[in-house]
XYZ file of C-alpha atoms in Angstrom:
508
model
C 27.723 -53.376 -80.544
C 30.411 -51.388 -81.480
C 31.727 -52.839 -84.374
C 31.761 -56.208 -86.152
C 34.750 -57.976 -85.673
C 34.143 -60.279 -88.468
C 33.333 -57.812 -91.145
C 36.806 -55.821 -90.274
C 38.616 -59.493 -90.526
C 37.394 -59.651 -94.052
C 37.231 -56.468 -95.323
C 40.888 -56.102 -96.084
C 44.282 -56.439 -94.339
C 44.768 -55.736 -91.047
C 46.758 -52.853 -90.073
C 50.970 -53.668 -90.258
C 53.427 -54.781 -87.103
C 51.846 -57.268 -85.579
C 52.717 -61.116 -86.296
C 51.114 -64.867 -85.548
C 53.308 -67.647 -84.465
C 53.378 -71.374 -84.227
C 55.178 -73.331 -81.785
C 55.823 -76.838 -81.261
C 58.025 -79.537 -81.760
C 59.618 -78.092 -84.860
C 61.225 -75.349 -86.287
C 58.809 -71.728 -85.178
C 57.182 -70.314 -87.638
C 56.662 -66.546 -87.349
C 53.993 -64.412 -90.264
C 53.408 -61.154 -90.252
C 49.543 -60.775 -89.617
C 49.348 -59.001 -93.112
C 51.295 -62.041 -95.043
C 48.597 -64.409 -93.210
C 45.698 -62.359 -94.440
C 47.189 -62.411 -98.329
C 48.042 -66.081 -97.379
C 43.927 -67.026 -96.227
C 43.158 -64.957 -100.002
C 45.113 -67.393 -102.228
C 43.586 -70.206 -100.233
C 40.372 -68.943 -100.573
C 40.296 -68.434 -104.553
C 41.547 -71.878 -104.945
C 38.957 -73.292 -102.659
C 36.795 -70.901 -104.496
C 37.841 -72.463 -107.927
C 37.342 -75.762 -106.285
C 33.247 -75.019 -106.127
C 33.284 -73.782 -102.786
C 30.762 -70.843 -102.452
C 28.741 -68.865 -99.834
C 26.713 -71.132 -97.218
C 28.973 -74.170 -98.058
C 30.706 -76.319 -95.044
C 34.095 -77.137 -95.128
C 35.906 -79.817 -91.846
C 38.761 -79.394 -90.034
C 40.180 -82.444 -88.259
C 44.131 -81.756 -87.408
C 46.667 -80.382 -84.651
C 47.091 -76.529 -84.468
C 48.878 -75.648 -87.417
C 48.984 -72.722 -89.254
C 46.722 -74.392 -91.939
C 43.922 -74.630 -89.733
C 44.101 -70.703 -89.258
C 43.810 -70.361 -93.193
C 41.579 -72.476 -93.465
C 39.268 -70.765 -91.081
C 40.507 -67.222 -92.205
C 39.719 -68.632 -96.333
C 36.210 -69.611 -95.257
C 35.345 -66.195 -93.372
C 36.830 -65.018 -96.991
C 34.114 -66.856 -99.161
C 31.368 -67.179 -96.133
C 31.608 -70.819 -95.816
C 31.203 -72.582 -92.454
C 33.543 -74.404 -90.946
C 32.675 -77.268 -88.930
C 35.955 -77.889 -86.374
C 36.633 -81.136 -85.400
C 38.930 -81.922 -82.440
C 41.535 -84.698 -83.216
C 41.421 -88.188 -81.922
C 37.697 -88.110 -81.234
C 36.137 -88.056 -85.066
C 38.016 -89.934 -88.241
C 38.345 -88.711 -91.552
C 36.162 -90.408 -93.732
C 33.007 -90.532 -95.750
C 31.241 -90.626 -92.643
C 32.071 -87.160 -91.375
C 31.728 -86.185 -94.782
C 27.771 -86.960 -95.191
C 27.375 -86.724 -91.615
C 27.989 -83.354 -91.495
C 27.244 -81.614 -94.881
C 30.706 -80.955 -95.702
C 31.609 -80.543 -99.227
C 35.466 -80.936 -98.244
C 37.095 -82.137 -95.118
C 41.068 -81.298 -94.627
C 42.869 -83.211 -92.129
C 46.265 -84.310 -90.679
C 45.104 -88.060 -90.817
C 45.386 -90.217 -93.986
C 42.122 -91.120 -95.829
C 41.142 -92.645 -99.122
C 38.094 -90.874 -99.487
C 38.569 -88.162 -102.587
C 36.295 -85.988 -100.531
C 39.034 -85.852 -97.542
C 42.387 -83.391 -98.649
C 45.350 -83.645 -96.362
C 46.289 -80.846 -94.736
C 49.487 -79.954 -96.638
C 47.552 -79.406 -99.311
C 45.760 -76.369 -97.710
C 49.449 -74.774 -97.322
C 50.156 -75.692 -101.329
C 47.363 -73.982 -101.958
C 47.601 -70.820 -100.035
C 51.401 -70.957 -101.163
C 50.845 -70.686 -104.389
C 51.407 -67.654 -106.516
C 47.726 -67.052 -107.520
C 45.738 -63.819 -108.237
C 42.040 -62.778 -108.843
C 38.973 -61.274 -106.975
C 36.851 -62.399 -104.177
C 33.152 -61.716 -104.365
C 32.753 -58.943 -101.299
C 31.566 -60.979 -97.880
C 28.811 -59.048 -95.462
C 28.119 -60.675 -92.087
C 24.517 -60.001 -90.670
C 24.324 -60.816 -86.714
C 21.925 -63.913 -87.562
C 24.529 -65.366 -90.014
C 26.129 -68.741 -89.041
C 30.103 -69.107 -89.515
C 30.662 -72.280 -87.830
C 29.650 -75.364 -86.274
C 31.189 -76.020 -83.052
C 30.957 -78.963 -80.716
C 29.663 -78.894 -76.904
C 32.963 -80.505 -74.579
C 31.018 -84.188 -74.216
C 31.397 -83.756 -70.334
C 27.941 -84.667 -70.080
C 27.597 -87.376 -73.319
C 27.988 -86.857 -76.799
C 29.167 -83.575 -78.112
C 26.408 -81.895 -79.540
C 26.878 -79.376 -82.614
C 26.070 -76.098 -82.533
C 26.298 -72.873 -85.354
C 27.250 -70.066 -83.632
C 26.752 -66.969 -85.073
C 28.238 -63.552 -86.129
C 26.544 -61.451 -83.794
C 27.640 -63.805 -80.892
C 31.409 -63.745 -82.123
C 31.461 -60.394 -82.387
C 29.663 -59.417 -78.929
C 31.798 -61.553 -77.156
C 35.137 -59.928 -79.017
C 33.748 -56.698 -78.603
C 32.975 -57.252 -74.398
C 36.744 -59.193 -74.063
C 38.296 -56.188 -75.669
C 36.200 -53.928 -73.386
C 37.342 -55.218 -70.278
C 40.946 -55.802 -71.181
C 41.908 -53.751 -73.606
C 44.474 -56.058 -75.671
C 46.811 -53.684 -77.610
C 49.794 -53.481 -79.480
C 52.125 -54.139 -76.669
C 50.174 -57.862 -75.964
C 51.301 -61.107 -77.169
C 48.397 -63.729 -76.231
C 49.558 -67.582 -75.813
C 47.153 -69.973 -77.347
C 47.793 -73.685 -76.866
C 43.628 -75.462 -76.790
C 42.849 -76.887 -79.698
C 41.784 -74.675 -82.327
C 38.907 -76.872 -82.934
C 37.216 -74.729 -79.936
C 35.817 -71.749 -81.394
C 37.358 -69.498 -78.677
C 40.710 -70.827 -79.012
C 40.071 -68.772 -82.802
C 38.956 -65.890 -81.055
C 42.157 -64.611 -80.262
C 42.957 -65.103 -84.095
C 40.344 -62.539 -85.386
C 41.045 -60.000 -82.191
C 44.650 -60.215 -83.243
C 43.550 -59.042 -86.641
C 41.197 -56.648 -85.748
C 42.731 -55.047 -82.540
C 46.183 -55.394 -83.557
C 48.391 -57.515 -81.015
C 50.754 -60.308 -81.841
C 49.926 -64.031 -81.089
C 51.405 -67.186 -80.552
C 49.475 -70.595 -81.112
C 51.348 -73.914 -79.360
C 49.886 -77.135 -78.453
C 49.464 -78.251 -74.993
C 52.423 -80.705 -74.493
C 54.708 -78.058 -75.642
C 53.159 -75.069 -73.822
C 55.385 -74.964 -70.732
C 58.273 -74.633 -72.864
C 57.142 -72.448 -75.469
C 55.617 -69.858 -72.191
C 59.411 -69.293 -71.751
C 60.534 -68.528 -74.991
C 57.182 -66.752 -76.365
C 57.434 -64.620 -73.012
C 53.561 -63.777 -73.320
C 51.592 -60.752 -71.630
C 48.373 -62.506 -71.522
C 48.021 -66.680 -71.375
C 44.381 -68.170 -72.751
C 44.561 -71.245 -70.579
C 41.970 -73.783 -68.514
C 41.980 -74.725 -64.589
C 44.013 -78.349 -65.175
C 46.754 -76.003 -66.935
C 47.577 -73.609 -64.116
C 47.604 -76.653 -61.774
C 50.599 -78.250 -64.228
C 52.171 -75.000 -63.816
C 51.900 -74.692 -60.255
C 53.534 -78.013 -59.561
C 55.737 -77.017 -62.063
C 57.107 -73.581 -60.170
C 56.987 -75.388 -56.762
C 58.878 -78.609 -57.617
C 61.602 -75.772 -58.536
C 61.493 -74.272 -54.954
C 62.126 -77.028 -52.473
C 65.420 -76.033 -50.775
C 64.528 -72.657 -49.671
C 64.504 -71.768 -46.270
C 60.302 -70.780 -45.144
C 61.137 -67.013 -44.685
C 62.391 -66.792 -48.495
C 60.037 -69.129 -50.376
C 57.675 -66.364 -51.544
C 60.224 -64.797 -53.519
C 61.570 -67.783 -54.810
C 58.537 -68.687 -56.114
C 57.928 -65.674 -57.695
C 60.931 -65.766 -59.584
C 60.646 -69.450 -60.334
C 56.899 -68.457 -61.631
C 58.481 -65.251 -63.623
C 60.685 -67.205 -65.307
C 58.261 -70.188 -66.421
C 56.131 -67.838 -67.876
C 58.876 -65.379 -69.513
C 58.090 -62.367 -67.170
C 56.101 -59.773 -69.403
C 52.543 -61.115 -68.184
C 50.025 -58.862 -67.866
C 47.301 -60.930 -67.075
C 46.164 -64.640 -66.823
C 42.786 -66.120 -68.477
C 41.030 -68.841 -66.888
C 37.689 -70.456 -67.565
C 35.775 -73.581 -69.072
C 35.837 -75.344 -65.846
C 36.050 -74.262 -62.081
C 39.340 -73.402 -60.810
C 40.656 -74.363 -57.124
C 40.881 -71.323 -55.370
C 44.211 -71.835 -53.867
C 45.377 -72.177 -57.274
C 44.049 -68.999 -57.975
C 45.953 -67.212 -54.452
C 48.776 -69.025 -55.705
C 49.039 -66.951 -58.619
C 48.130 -63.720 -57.603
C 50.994 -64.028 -55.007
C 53.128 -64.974 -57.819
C 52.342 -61.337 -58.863
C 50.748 -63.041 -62.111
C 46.797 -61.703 -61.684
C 44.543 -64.454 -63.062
C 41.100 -64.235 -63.542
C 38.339 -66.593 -63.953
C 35.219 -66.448 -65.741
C 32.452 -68.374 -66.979
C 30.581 -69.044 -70.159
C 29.256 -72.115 -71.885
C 29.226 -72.913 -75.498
C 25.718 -72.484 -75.967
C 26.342 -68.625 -74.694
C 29.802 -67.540 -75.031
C 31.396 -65.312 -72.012
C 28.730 -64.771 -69.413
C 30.559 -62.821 -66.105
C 34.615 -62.423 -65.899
C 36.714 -61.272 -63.426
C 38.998 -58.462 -65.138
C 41.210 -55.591 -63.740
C 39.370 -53.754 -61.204
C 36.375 -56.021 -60.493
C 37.561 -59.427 -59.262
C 36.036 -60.668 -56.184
C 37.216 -63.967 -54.875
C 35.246 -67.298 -54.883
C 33.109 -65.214 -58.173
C 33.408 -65.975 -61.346
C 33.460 -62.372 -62.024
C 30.549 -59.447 -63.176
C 27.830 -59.914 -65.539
C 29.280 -58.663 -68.699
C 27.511 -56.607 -71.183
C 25.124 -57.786 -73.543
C 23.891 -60.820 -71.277
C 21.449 -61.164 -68.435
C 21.554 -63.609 -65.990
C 18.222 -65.328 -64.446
C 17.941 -67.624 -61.306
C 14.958 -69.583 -60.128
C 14.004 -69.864 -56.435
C 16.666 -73.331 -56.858
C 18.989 -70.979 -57.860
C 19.514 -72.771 -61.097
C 20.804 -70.273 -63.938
C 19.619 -69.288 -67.067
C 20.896 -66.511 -69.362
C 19.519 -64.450 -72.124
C 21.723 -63.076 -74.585
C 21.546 -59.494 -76.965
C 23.041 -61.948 -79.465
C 22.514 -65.479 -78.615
C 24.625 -68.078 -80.394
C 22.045 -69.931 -81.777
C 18.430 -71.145 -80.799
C 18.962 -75.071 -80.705
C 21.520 -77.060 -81.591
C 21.981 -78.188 -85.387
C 23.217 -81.959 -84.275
C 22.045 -83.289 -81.006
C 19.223 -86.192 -80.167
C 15.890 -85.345 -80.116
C 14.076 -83.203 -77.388
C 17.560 -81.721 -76.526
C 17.711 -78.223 -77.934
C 14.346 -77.942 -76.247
C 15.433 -78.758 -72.841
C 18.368 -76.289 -73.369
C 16.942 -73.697 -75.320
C 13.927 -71.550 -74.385
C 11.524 -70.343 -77.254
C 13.310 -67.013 -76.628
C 16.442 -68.676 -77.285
C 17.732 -68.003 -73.315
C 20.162 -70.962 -71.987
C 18.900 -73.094 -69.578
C 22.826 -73.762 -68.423
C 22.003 -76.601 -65.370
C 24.632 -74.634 -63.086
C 23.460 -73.876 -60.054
C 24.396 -70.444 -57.713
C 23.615 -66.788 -57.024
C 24.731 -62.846 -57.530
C 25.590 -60.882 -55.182
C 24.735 -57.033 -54.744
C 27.180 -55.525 -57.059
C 26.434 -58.357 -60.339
C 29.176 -60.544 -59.432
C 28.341 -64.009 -60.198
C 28.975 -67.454 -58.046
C 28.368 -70.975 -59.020
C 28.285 -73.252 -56.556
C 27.325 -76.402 -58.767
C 25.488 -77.852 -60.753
C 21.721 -79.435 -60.488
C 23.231 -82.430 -61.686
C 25.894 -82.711 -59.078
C 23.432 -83.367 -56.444
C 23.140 -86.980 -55.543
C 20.677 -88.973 -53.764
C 20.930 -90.917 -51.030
C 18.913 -94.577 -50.251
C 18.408 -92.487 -47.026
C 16.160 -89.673 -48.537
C 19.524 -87.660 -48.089
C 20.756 -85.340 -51.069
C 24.436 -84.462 -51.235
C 25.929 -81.660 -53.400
C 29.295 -83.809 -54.077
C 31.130 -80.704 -56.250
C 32.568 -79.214 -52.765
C 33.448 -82.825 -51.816
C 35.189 -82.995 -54.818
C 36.770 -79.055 -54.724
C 38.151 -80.686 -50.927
C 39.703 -83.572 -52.779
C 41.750 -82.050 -54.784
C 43.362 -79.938 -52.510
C 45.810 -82.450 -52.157
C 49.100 -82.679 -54.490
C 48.256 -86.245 -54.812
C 45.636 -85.943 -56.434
C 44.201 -83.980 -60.038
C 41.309 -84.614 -60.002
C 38.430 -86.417 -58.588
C 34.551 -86.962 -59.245
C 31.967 -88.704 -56.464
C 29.404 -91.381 -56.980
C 26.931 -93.147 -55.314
C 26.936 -96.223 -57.124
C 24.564 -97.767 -54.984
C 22.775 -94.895 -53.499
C 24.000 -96.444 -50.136
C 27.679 -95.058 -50.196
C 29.965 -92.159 -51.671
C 32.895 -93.622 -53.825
C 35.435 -91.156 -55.004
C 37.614 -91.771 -58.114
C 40.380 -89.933 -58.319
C 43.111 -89.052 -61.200
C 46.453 -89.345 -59.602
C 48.549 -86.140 -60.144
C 51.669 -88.521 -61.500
C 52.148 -91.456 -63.447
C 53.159 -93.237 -60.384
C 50.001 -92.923 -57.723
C 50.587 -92.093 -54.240
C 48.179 -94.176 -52.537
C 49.209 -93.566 -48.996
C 48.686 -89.735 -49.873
C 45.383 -90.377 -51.321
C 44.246 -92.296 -47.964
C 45.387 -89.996 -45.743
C 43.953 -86.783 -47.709
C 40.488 -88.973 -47.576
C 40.651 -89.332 -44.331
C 41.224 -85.387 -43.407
C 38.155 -84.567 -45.767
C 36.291 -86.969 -44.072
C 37.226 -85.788 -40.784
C 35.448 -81.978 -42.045
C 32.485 -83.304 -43.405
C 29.174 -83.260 -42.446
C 27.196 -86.805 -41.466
C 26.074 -87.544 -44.901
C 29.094 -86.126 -46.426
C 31.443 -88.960 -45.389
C 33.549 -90.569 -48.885
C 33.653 -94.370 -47.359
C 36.269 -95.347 -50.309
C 38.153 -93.866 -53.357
C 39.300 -95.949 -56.479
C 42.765 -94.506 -57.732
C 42.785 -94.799 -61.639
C 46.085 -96.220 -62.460
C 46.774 -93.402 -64.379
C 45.788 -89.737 -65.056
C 42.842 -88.956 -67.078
C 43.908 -87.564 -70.151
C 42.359 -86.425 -73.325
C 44.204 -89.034 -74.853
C 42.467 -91.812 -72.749
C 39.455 -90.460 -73.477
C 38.667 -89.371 -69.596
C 39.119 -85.463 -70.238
C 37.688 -83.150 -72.873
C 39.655 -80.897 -74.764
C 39.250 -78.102 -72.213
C 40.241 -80.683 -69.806
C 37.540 -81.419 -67.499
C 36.678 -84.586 -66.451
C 33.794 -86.567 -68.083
C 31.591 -87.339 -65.845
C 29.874 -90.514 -67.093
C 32.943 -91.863 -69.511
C 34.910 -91.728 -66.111
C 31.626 -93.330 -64.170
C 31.538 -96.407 -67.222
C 35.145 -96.733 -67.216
C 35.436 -97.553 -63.741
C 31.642 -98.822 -63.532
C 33.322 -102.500 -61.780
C 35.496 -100.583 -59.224
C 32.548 -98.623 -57.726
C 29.986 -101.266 -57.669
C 32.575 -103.733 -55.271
C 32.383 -102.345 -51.884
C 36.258 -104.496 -51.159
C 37.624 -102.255 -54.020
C 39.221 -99.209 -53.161
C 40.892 -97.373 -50.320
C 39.771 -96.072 -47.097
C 40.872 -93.395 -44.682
C-alpha cells in the first residue's frame, strides 16, 4: 500500500484550491476543501466535549447534506465509528440507539428521544467559533471506522465494519487506475449512507480534486450545471439518462442521429467528462455502446460490500461483456461451478457485526475470503465475467434448471420496460414481473417484447406470462435498494398473488 488515505485525511488540512459542493433543491453551497476540514475540527471538539471519545459509535440517518460529510470527517477526527443509515428504511429512535451501540444518533427526522440530535445541530456546532486541541488519531489497517449496511437485495441488510486497510486499498487501487487530479470534478448523487459514495470525499482530500455531492432526483439537472469530468453513478442511472438524451433526438433524419445524440448527451452531462463510473449492479450492454458512442467512455466494474472493488474496466483495459481486470491487492477464486470467491490483502472485515446467525459463516471463510454467490469465469489476460448468480438458477417441476438472469438481461432490452426479475412460482411455469419504464405502462409494448424473447429462447426458456407492476419500483416503494437494484424477494412477496394465478398477467 502506498499510503494511507485515512491517516493523510486526518493529519492536517488538505492541500489549498480544491472545493466540495452541494446541490439540490436549494440555494448551492460551495466550501473550500480546507474550510470543510477546519469545519469537521470544531465539530469534532464539541462532539468531543460532548463525551465522545476513541472507539465510540455515532448514527447518521438524513439526506446528503453537508452535515453528514462533517459528521463523518469529525468522527475520522476523534476515531469514532460511524454507523450510516440510509433514510426511509430505519427511524430515529431509541431503538436504533440501543440497537446499534450508538452513543448519539443525528438525523433529518424529528425524534423525542434526548439521545437523537437533529441534524442542524451538527452545522451549529461545526459553525461555531470554537478552539482547542484534538488528541492525535493513528489508523492501523485492522482498525474499524464504520459500520455499513449490505443493499437488502437478498433480505435484511446486514451490518458490516469495514476497515482502514480496506478503505485505503481500495482508494489507493481507484487512484491507480484513474488517476483523479486537480483538473477532475467527481459528481456524487447515492446516498452517502453507502460507504463508497464517502470515498470520493476522502480522495478529494487526499488527492486533491474538487467534488460535487447532489441527490438523485436532482442529478440530471445538477450534471448540467456542475459540468463534471468523472460521474460515480449505478446501471438504473445511465438508463434515466439514456432515455433522457434520446427523447431529445426524435426529429432527426437516420443519417444525422449519431451526432445529435452526441451533442444532446454533451450537453446533459455539461461536456468536460472524462470518464463514466458504473457498478453495484450489472449494466445492459447496449447501454454501455450507447455511451461510448456518445464519446462519454464508461466503465463497469464489480465489487461487493463485503470486499470493496474487485476487477474494473479503466482506460486502456476494458473488454466488453467484462467487468474489467482483477485489480491489485485481490485474488479471485472459482470452483469447477464457476462460483466466485475472493481473497483480499486487506479484507473488510471477517464476519459481519449484525446479521442472523450462521451467516458470516456461510459468507466468510476462516481466512476471511468472500464467498460472493456470483457465478462466471476469467479469461486469459485477468479480465473478469459474471454471468450470474448461483441463486439465479431456478428449478423446474421437470428436472429442468434455468439460469433466468439472461432472460431477464433480454427483457429489458425493451424501452418499455426497467426492469424485470423471473419466477417460477410454481416450479411449472416462468412468470416475469416487470417495472414499467413510465408511470403510465405500455402493456401492448410489454406483450409484444415478450413475445420476441420468447421467440429466441431455448425450450425451457419460454416466459408463459409477465405481471406489469402498476408502477416503477422505486426506493421509495420499497422495491429498489439504494444502489437501485431490484429486490429480489420484496418484489417476489409484493406481487406473491399475481404470480401464483395462472389468468393474471399478459402473454405474447
Amino acid at each position: 500500500m502506498t499510503r494511507s488515505v485515512l491517516n493523510r485525511i486526518v493529519a492536517g488540512p488538505p492541500e489549498p484550491g480544491h472545493h466540495i459542493s452541494f446541490r439540490g433543491a436549494g440555494p448551492t453551497e460551495t466550501y473550500p476543501l480546507e474550510e470543510l476540514y477546519d469545519l469537521a475540527g470544531r465539530l469534532a471538539l464539541h462532539l468531543r466535549r460532548l463525551g465522545l471519545r476513541r472507539g465510540d459509535r455515532i448514527g447518521i440517518l438524513a439526506r446528503n447534506s453537508l452535515e453528514w460529510v462533517l459528521l463523518d470527517l469529525a468522527a475520522l477526527r476523534l476515531g469514532v465509528m460511524t454507523a450510516g443509515f440510509e433514510a426511509g428504511k430505519f427511524t430515529a429512535d431509541r431503538g436504533l440507539l440501543d440497537g446499534y451501540g450508538l452513543k448519539l444518533l443525528f438525523s433529518d427526522e424529528e425524534s423525542t428521544d434526548p439521545g437523537v440530535l437533529p441534524l442542524t445541530e451538527a452545522r451549529r456546532m461545526a459553525f461555531d467559533d470554537i478552539t482547542g486541541d484534538l488528541p492525535a488519531v493513528v489508523y492501523g489497517p485492522q482498525d474499524e471506522t464504520t459500520l455499513k449496511f449490505t443493499s437488502g437485495s437478498t433480505g435484511t441488510p446486514k451490518g458490516l465494519a469495514a476497515t482502514a486497510g480496506s478503505i485505503d486499498g481500495s482508494l489507493n487501487t481507484v487512484q491507480e487506475l484513474f488517476a483523479h487530479g486537480p483538473d477532475d470534478e467527481l459528481f456524487v448523487f447515492l446516498p452517502l449512507s453507502l460507504l463508497q459514495q464517502r470515498y470520493w470525499v476522502y480522495s478529494a482530500l487526499c488527492f486533491g480534486h474538487d467534488l460535487t455531492v447532489s441527490a438523485y432526483g436532482s442529478a440530471l439537472p445538477a450534471l448540467r450545471r456542475t459540468r463534471p469530468t468523472v460521474v460515480m453513478g449505478v446501471p438504473a442511472f445511465y438508463e434515466l439518462a439514456r432515455r433522457h438524451i434520446e427523447a431529445r433526438v426524435t426529429d432527426v433524419a437516420e443519417a444525422d442521429r449519431p451526432q445529435a445524440l452526441r451533442e444532446a448527451a454533451r450537453r446533459l452531462f455539461g461536456g468536460r467528462v472524462r470518464y463514466l463510473w458504473t457498478g453495484s449492479a450489472p449494466a445492459d450492454p447496449t447501454t454501455l455502446r450507447f455511451f461510448n458512442s456518445c464519446a462519454l467512455p464508461i466503465y463497469e466494474g464489480y465489487g461487493m460490500n463485503e470486499t470493496c472493488i474487485v476487477a474494473k474496466n479503466h482506460p486502456g483495459a476494458t473488454r466488453e461483456g467484462s467487468v474489467g481486470q482483477v485489480v491489485p491487492g485481490k485474488t479471485v477464486l472459482l470452483d469447477e461451478h464457476g462460483n466466485i470467491s475472493v481473497r483480499s490483502d486487506f479484507p473488510v472485515n471477517r464476519r459481519y457485526t449484525y446479521a442472523a446467525p450462521g451467516v458470516s459463516e456461510r459468507v466468510f471463510a476462516p481466512d476471511a475470503t468472500v464467498r460472493t454467490g456470483d457465478v462466471g469465469h476469467l479469461d486469459a489476460d485477468g479480465f473478469l465475467y459474471i454471468t450470474g448468480r448461483a441463486d439465479d438458477v431456478v428449478a423446474l417441476d421437470n428436472g429442468r434448471n434455468v439460469a433466468v438472469r439472461p432472460i431477464e438481461d433480454r427483457m429489458r432490452q425493451s424501452p418499455a420496460i426497467a426492469e424485470c426479475l423471473v419466477f417460477s412460482p410454481g416450479g411449472g411455469e416462468l412468470v416475469a414481473v416487470v417495472s414499467p419504464a413510465g408511470a403510465g405502462p405500455d402493456e401492448a409494448a410489454v406483450a409484444a417484447h415478450l413475445g420476441r424473447v420468447n421467440a429466441q429462447a431455448g425450450r425451457y426458456e419460454h416466459v408463459s406470462r409477465a405481471v406489469v407492476a402498476p408502477e416503477p419500483f422505486s426506493v421509495e416503494n420499497g422495491l429498489l435498494s439504494s444502489q437501485y437494484k431490484p429486490l429480489r424477494q420484496k418484489i417476489r412477496a409484493a406481487f406473491a398473488a399475481e404470480l401464483a394465478d395462472p389468468a393474471r398477467g399478459l402473454t405474447a
